PDB file of C-alpha atoms in Angstrom:
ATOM      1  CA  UNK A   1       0.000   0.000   0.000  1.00 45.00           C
ATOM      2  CA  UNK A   2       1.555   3.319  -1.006  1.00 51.00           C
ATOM      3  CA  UNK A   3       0.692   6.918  -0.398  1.00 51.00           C
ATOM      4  CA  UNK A   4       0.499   7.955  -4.192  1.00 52.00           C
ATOM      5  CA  UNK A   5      -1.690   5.159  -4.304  1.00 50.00           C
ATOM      6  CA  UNK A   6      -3.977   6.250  -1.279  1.00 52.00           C
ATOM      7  CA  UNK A   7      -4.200   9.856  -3.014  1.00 52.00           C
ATOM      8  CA  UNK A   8      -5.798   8.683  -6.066  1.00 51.00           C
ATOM      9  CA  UNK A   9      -8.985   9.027  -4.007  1.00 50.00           C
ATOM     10  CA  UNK A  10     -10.368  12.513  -3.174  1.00 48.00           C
ATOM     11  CA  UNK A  11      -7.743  15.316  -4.473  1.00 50.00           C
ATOM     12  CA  UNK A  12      -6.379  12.901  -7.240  1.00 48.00           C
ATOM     13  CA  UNK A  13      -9.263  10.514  -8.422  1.00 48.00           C
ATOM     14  CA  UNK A  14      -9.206  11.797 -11.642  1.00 47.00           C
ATOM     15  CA  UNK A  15      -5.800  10.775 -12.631  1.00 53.00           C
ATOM     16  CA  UNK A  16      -6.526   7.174 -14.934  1.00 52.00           C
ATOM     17  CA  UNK A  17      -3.318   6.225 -13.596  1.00 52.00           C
ATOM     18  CA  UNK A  18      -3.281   6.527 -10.094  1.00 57.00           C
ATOM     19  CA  UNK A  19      -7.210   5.410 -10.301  1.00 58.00           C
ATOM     20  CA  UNK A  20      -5.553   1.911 -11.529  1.00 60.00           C
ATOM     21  CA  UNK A  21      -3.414   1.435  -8.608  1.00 68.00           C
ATOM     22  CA  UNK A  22      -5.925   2.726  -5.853  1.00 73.00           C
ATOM     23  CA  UNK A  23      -8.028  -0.064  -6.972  1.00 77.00           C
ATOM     24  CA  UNK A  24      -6.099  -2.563  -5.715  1.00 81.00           C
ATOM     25  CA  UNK A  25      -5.284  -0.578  -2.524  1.00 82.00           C
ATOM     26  CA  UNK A  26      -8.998   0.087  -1.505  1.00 84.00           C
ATOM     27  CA  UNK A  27      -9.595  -3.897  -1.989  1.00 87.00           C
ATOM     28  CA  UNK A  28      -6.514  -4.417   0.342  1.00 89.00           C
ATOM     29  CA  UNK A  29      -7.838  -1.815   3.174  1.00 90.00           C
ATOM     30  CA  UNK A  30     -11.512  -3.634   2.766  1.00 90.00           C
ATOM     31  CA  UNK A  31      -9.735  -6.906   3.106  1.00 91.00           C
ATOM     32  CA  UNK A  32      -6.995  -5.852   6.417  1.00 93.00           C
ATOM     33  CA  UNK A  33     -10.616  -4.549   8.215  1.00 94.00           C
ATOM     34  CA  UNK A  34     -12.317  -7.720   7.406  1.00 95.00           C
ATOM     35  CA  UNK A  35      -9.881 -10.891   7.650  1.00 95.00           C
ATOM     36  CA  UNK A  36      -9.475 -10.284  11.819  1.00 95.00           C
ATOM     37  CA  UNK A  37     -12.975  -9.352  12.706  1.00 96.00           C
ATOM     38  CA  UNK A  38     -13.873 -12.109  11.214  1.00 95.00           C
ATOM     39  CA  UNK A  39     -11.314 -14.221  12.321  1.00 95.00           C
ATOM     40  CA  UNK A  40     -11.947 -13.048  15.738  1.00 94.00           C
ATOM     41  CA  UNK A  41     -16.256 -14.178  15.155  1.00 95.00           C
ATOM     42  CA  UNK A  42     -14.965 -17.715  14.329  1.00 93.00           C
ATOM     43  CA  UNK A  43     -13.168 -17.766  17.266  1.00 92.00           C
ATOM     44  CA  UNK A  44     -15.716 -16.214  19.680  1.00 92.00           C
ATOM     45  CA  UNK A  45     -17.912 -18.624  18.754  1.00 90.00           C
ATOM     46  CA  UNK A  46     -15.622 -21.254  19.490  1.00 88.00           C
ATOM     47  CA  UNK A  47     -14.958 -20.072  22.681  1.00 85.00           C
ATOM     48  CA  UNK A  48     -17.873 -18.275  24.308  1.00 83.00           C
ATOM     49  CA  UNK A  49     -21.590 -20.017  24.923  1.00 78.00           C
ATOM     50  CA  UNK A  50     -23.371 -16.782  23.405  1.00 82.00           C
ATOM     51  CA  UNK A  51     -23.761 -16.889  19.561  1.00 85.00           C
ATOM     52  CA  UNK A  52     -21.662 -13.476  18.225  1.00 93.00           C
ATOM     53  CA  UNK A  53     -24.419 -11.206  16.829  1.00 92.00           C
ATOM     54  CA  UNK A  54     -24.956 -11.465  12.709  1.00 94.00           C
ATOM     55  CA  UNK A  55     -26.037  -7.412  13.197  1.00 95.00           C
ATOM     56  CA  UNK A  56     -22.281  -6.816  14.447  1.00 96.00           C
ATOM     57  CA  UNK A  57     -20.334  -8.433  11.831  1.00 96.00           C
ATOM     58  CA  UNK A  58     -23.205  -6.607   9.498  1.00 97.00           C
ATOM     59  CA  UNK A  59     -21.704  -3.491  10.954  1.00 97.00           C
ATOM     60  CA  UNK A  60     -18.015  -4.327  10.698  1.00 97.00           C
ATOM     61  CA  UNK A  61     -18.558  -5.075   7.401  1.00 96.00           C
ATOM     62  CA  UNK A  62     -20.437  -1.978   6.059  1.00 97.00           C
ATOM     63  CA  UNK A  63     -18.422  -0.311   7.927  1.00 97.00           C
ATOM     64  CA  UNK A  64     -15.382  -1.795   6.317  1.00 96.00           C
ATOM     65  CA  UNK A  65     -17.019  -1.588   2.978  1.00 95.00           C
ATOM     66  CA  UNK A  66     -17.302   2.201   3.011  1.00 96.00           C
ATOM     67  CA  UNK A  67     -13.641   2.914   4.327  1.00 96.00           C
ATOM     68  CA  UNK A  68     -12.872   0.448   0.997  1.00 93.00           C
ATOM     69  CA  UNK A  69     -15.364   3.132  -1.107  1.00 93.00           C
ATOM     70  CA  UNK A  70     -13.599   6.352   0.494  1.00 93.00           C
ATOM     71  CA  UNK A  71      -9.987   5.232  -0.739  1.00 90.00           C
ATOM     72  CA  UNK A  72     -11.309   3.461  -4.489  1.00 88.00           C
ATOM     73  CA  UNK A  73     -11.321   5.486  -7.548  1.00 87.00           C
ATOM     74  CA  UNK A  74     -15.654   5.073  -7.310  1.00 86.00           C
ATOM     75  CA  UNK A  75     -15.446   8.620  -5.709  1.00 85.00           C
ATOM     76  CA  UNK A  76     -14.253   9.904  -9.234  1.00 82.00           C
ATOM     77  CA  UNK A  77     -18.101   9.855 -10.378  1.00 85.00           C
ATOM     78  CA  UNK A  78     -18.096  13.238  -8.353  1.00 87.00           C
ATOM     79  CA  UNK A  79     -16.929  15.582 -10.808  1.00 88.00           C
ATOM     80  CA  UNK A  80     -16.034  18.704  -8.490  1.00 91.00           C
ATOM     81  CA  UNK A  81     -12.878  17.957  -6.456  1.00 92.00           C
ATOM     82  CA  UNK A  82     -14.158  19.498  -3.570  1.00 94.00           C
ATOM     83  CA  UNK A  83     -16.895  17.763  -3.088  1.00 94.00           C
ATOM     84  CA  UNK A  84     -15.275  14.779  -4.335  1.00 93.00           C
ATOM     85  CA  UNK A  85     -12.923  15.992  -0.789  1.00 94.00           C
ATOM     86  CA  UNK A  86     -15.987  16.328   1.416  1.00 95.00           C
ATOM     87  CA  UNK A  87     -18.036  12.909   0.362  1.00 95.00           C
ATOM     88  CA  UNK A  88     -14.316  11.239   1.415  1.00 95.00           C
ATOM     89  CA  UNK A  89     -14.400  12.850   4.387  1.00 95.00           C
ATOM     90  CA  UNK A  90     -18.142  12.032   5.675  1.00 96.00           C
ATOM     91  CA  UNK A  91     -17.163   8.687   4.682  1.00 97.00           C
ATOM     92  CA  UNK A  92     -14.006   7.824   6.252  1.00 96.00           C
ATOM     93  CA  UNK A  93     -14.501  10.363   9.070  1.00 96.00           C
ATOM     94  CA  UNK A  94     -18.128  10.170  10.496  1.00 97.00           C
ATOM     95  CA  UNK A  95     -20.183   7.089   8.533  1.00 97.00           C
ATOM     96  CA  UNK A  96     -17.548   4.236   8.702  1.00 97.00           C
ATOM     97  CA  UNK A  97     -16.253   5.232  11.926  1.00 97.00           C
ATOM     98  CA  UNK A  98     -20.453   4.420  12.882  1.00 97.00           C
ATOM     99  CA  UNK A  99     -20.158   1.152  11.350  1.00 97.00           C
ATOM    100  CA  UNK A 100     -16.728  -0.033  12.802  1.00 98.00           C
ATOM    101  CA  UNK A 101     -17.444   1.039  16.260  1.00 97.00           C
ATOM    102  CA  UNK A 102     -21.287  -0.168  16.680  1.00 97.00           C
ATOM    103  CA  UNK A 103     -19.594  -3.528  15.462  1.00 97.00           C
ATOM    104  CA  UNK A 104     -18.209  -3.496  19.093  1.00 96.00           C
ATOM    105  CA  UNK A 105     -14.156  -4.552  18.390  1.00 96.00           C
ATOM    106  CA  UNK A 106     -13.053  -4.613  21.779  1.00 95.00           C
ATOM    107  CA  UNK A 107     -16.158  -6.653  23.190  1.00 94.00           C
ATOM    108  CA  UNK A 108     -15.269  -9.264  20.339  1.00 95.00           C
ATOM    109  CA  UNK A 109     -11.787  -9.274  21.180  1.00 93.00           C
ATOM    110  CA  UNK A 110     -12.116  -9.972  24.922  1.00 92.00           C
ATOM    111  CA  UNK A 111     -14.401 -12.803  24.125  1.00 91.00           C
ATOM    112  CA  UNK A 112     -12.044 -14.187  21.321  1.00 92.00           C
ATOM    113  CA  UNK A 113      -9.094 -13.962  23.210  1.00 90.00           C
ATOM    114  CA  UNK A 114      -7.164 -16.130  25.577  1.00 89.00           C
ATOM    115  CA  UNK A 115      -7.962 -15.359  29.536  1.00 90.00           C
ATOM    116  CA  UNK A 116      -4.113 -13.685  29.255  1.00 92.00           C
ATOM    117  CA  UNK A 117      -5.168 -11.729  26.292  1.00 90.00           C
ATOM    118  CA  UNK A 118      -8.043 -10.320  28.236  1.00 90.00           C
ATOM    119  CA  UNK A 119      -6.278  -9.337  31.144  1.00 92.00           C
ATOM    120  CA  UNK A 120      -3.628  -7.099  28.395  1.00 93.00           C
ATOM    121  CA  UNK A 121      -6.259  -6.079  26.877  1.00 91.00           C
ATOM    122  CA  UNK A 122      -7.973  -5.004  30.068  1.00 90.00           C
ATOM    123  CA  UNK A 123      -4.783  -2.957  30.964  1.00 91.00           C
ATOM    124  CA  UNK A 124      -4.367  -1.416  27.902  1.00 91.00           C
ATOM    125  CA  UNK A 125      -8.335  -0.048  28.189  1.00 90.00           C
ATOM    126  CA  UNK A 126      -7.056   1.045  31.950  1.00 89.00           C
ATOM    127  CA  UNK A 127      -3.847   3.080  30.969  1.00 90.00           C
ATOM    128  CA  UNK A 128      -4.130   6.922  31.516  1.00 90.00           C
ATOM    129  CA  UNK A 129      -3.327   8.075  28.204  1.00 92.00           C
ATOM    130  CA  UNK A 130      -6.258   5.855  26.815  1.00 91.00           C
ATOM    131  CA  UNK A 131      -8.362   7.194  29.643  1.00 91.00           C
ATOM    132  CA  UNK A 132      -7.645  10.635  28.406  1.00 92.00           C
ATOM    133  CA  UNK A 133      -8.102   9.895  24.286  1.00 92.00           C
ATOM    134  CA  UNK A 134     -11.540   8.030  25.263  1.00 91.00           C
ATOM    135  CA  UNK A 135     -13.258  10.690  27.014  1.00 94.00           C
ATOM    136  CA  UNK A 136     -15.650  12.252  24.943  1.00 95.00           C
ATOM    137  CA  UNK A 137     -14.118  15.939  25.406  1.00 95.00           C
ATOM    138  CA  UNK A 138     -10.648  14.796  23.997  1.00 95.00           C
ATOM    139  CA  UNK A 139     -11.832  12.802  21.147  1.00 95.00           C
ATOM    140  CA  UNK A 140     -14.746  15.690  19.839  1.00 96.00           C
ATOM    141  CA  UNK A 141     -11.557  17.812  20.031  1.00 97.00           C
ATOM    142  CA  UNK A 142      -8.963  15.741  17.838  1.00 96.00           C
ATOM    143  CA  UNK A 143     -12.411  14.603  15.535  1.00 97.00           C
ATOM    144  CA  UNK A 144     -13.396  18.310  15.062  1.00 96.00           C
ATOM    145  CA  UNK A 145     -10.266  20.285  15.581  1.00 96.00           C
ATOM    146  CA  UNK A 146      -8.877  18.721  12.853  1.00 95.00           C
ATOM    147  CA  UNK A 147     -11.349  19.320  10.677  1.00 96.00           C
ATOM    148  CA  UNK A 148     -10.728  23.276  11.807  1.00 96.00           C
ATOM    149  CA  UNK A 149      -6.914  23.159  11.339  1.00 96.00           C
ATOM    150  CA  UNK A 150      -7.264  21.167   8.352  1.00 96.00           C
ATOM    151  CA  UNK A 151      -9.901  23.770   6.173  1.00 96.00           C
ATOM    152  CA  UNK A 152      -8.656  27.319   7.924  1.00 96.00           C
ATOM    153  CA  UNK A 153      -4.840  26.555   7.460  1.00 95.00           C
ATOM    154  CA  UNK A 154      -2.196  25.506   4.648  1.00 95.00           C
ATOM    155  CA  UNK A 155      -2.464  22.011   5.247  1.00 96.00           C
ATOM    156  CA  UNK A 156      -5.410  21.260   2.732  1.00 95.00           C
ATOM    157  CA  UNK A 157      -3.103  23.038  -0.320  1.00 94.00           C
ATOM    158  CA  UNK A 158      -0.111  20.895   1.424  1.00 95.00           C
ATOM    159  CA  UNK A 159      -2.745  17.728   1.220  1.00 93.00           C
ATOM    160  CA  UNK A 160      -3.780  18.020  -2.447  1.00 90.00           C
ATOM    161  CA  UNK A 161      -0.094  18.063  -3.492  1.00 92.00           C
ATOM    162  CA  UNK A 162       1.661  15.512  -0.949  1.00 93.00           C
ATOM    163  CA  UNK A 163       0.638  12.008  -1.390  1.00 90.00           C
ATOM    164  CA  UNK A 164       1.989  11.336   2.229  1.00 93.00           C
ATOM    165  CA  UNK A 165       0.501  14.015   3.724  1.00 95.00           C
ATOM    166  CA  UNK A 166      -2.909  13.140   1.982  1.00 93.00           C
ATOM    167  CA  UNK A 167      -2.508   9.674   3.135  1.00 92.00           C
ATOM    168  CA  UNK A 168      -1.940  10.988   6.893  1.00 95.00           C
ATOM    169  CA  UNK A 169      -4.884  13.183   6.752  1.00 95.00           C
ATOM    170  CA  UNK A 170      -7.531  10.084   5.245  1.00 94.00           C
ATOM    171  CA  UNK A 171      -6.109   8.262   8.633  1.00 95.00           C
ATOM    172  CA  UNK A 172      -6.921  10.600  10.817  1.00 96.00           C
ATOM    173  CA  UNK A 173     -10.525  11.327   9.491  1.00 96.00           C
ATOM    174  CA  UNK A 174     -10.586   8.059  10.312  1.00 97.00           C
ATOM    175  CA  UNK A 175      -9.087   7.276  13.712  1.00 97.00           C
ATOM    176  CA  UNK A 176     -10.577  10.383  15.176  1.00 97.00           C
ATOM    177  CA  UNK A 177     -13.933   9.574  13.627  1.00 97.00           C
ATOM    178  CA  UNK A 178     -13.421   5.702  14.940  1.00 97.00           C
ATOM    179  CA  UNK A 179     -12.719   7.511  18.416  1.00 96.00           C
ATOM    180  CA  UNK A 180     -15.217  10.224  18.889  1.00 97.00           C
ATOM    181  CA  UNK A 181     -18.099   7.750  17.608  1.00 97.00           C
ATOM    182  CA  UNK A 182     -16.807   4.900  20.645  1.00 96.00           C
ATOM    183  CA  UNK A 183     -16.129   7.643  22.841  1.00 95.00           C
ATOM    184  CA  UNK A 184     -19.743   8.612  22.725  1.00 95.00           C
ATOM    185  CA  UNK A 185     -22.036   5.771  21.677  1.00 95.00           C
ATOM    186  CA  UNK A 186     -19.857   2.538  21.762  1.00 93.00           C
ATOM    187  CA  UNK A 187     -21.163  -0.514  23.347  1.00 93.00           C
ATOM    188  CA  UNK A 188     -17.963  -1.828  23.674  1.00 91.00           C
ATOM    189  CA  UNK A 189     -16.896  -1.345  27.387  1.00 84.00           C
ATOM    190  CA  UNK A 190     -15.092   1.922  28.007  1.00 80.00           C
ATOM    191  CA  UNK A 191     -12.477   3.294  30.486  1.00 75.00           C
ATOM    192  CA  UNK A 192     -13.628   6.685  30.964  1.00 76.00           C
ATOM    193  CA  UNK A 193     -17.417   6.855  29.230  1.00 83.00           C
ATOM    194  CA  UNK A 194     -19.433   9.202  31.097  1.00 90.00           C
ATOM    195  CA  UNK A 195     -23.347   9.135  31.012  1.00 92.00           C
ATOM    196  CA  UNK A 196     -25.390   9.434  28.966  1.00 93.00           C
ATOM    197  CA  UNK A 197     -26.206  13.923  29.417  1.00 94.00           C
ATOM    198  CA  UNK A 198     -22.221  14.193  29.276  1.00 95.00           C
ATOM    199  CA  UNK A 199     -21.866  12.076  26.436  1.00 96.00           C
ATOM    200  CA  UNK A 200     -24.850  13.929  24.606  1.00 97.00           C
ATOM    201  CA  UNK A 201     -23.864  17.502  25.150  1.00 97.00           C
ATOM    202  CA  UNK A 202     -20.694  16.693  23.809  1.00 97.00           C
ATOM    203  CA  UNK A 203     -22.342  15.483  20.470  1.00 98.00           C
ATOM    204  CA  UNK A 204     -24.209  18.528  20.367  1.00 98.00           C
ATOM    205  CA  UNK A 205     -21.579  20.773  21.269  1.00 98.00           C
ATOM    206  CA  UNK A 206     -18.855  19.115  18.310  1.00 97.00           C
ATOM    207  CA  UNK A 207     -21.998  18.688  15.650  1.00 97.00           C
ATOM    208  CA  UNK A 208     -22.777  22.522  16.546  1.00 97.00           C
ATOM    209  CA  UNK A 209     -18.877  23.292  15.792  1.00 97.00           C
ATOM    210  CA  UNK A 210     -18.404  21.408  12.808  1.00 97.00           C
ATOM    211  CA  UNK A 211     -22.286  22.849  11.524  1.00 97.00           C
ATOM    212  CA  UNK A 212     -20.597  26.551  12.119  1.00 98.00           C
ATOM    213  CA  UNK A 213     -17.186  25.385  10.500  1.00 98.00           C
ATOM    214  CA  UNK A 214     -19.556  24.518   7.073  1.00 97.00           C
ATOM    215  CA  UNK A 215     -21.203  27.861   7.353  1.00 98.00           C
ATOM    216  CA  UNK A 216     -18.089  29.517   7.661  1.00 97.00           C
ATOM    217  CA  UNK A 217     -16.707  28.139   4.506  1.00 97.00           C
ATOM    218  CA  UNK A 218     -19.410  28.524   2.988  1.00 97.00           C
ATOM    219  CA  UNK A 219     -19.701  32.369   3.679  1.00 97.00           C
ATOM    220  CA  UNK A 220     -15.847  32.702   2.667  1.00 96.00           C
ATOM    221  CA  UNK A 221     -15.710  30.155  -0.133  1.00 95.00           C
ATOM    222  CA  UNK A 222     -13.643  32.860  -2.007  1.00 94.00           C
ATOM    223  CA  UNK A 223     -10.111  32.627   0.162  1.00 94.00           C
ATOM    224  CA  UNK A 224     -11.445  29.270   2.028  1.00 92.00           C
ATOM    225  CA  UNK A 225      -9.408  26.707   2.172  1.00 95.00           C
ATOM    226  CA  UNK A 226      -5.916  28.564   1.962  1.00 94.00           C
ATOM    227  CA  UNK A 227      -4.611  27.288  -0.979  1.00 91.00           C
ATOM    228  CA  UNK A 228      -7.476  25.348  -1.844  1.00 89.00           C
ATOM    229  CA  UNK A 229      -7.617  25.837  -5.685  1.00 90.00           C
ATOM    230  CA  UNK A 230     -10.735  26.040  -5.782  1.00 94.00           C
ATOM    231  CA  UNK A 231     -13.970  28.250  -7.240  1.00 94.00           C
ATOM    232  CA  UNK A 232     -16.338  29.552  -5.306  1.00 96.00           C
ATOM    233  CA  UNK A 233     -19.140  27.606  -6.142  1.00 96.00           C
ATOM    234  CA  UNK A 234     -16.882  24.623  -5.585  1.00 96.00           C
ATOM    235  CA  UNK A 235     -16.162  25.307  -2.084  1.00 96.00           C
ATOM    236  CA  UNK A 236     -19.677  26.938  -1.650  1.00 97.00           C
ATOM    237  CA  UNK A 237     -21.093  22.947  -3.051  1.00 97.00           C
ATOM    238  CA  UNK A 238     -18.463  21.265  -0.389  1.00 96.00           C
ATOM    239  CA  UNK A 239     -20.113  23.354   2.153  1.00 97.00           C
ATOM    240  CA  UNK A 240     -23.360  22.285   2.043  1.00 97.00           C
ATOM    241  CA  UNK A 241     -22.548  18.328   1.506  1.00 97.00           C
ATOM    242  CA  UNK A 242     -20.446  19.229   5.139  1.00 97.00           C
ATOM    243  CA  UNK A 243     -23.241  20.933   6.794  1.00 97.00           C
ATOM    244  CA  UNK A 244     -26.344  18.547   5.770  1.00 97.00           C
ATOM    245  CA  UNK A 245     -23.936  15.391   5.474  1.00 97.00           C
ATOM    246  CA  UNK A 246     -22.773  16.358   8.877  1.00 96.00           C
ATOM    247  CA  UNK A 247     -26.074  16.562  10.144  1.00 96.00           C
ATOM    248  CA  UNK A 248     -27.071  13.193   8.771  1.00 97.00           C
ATOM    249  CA  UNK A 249     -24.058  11.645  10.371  1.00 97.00           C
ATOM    250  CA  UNK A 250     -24.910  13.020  13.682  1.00 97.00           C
ATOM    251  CA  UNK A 251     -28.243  12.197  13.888  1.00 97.00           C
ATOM    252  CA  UNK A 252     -27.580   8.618  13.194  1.00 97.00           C
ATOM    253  CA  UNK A 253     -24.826   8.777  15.863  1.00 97.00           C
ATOM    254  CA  UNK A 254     -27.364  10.526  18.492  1.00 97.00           C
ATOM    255  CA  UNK A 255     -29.338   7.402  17.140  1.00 97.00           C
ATOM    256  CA  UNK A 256     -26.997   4.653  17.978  1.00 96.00           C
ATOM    257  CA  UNK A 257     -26.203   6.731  21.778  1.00 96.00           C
ATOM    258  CA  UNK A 258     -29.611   6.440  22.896  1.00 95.00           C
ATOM    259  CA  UNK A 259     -30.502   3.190  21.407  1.00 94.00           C
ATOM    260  CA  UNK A 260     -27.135   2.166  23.514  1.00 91.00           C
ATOM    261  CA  UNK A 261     -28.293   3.469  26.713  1.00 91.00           C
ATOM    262  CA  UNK A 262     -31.910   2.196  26.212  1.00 92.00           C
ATOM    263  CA  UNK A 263     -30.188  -1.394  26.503  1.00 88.00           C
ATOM    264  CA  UNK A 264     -27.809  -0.846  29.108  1.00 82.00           C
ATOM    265  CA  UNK A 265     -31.063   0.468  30.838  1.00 84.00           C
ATOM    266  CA  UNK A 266     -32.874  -2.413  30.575  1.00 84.00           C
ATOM    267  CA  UNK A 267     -30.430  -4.889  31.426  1.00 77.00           C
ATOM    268  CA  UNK A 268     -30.117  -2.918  34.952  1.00 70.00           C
ATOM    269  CA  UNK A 269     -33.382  -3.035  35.317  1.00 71.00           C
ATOM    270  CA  UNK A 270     -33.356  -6.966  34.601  1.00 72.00           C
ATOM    271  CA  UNK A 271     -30.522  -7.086  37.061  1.00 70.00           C
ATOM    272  CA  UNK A 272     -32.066  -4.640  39.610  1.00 64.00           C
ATOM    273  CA  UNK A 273     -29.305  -2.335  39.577  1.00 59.00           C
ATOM    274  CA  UNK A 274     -28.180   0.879  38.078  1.00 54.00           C
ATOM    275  CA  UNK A 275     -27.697   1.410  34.371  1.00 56.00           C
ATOM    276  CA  UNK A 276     -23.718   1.420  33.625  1.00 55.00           C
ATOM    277  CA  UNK A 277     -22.114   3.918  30.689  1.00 56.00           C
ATOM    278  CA  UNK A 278     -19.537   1.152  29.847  1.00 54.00           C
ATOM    279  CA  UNK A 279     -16.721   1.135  31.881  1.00 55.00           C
ATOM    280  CA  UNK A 280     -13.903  -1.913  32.274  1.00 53.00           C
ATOM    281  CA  UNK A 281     -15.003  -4.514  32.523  1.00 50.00           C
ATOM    282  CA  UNK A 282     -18.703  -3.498  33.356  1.00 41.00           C
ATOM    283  CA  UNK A 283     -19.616  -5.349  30.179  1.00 42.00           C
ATOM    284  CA  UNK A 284     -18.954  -8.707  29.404  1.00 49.00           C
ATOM    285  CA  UNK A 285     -17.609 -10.411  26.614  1.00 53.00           C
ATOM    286  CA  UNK A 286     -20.988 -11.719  25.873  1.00 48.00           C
ATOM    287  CA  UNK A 287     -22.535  -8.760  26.684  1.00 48.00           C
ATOM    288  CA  UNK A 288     -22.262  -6.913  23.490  1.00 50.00           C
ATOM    289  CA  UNK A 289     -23.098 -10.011  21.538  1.00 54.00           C
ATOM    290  CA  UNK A 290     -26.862  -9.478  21.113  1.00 52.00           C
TER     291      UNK A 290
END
């Protein structure tokens, strides 16, 4: 997998060549997401006495599927680069994250692991710097900040003409997406998940941000993004996929928080006790299974 390769999505889909090779590269991407989580379902149900849930691996794969669509040359349909920019970035950065994380990874790796695999993986969950990333507040600020430094500075003109760089900012979409979406609505257990009004006003706060940052844009779509290349009517067309896209993306994710809580809620009140936000190990391996 190459960088040059990577950038013939977004910025550089038009380019026949480059198109060729991302090919390839967005089957490979599809294929390293797939092959473990669903090596890790054979083995869960090998191991565990609760059937892994068919609506996870559903998930994992759609999920999977459109990080595969955000890196293949299908995104050269879209004639207008920047929009062609902004449909990669809902994509990698707020829909697949959705997918991945309501596929609950971590849940399927404590039950697919050895009983020494889930006590490293347990500490890992419990270390302070993954405390910190996990908390709702530090990943809406690395999912939405970077969307800030990344349209308001150089670094989208440095993007479109550095495969490497281009390649470092599709990853991020993506881990800081993958974060801020477990952060607030994962059922996988958490170290640091607040509840539920925490984890909501955070969503509301970070779609609010990112709903201004598309308004801004939009209102200076003549200097906006530094560099850019664009015309106005480009940028003012990327602005509006942001804004509504956003919105759509959000919504779902507001979705998937209370339809999380909602369960958690009931299996408390099965259990006659109070409804837990995730933390280690609160949930079992099972747990998440349904």
């Amino acid at each position: 997998m190459t960088a040059d390769a990577l950038a013939a999505a977004g910025h550089h889909a038009a380019d026949g060549g480059a198109a060729a090779t991302a090919w390839p590269v967005a089957v490979l991407v599809a294929a390293l997401l797939t092959a473990p989580y669903a090596a890790g379902v054979a083995r869960y149900r090998a191991t565990m006495p609760r059937a892994w849930s068919p609506w996870r691996t559903a998930s994992w794969g759609a999920g999977a599927l459109l990080v595969g669509v955000a890196v293949s040359p299908v995104l050269g349909v879209v004639p207008d680069p920047a929009v062609r920019h902004m449909v990669q970035h809902l994509l990698l950065g707020m829909l697949a994250p959705l997918g991945l994380v309501l596929a609950a990874p971590v849940t399927l790796l404590l039950g697919a692991a050895s009983a020494r695999g889930r006590r490293a993986v347990a500490a890992v969950l419990r270390l302070g710097v993954v405390r910190v990333l996990t908390h709702p507040v530090t990943s809406a600020l690395l999912h939405v900040g970077g969307l800030v430094v990344l349209y308001l500075t150089p670094l989208y003109a440095r993007a479109a003409d550095d495969p490497v760089v281009h390649a470092l900012v599709l990853l991020h979409f993506l881990l800081a997406g993958c974060l801020f979406a477990w952060a607030v609505a994962g059922p996988d257990p958490a170290p640091h998940r607040p509840g539920l009004a925490t984890r909501l006003g955070v969503l509301v706060v970070a779609a609010g941000v990112h709903g201004a940052l598309a308004t801004y844009l939009y209102a200076h779509a003549d200097r906006l993004p530094p560099g850019g290349g664009h015309t106005v009517a480009q940028v003012e067309a990327a602005a509006q996929w942001m804004y509504y896209g956003g919105d759509v993306a959000e919504v779902l994710l507001a979705v998937a928080l209370f339809a999380g809580w909602w369960r958690s809620r009931r299996r408390a009140d099965a259990r006659g006790s109070a409804p837990s936000a995730g933390r280690v190990p609160a949930v079992s391996p099972a747990g998440a299974a349904r």
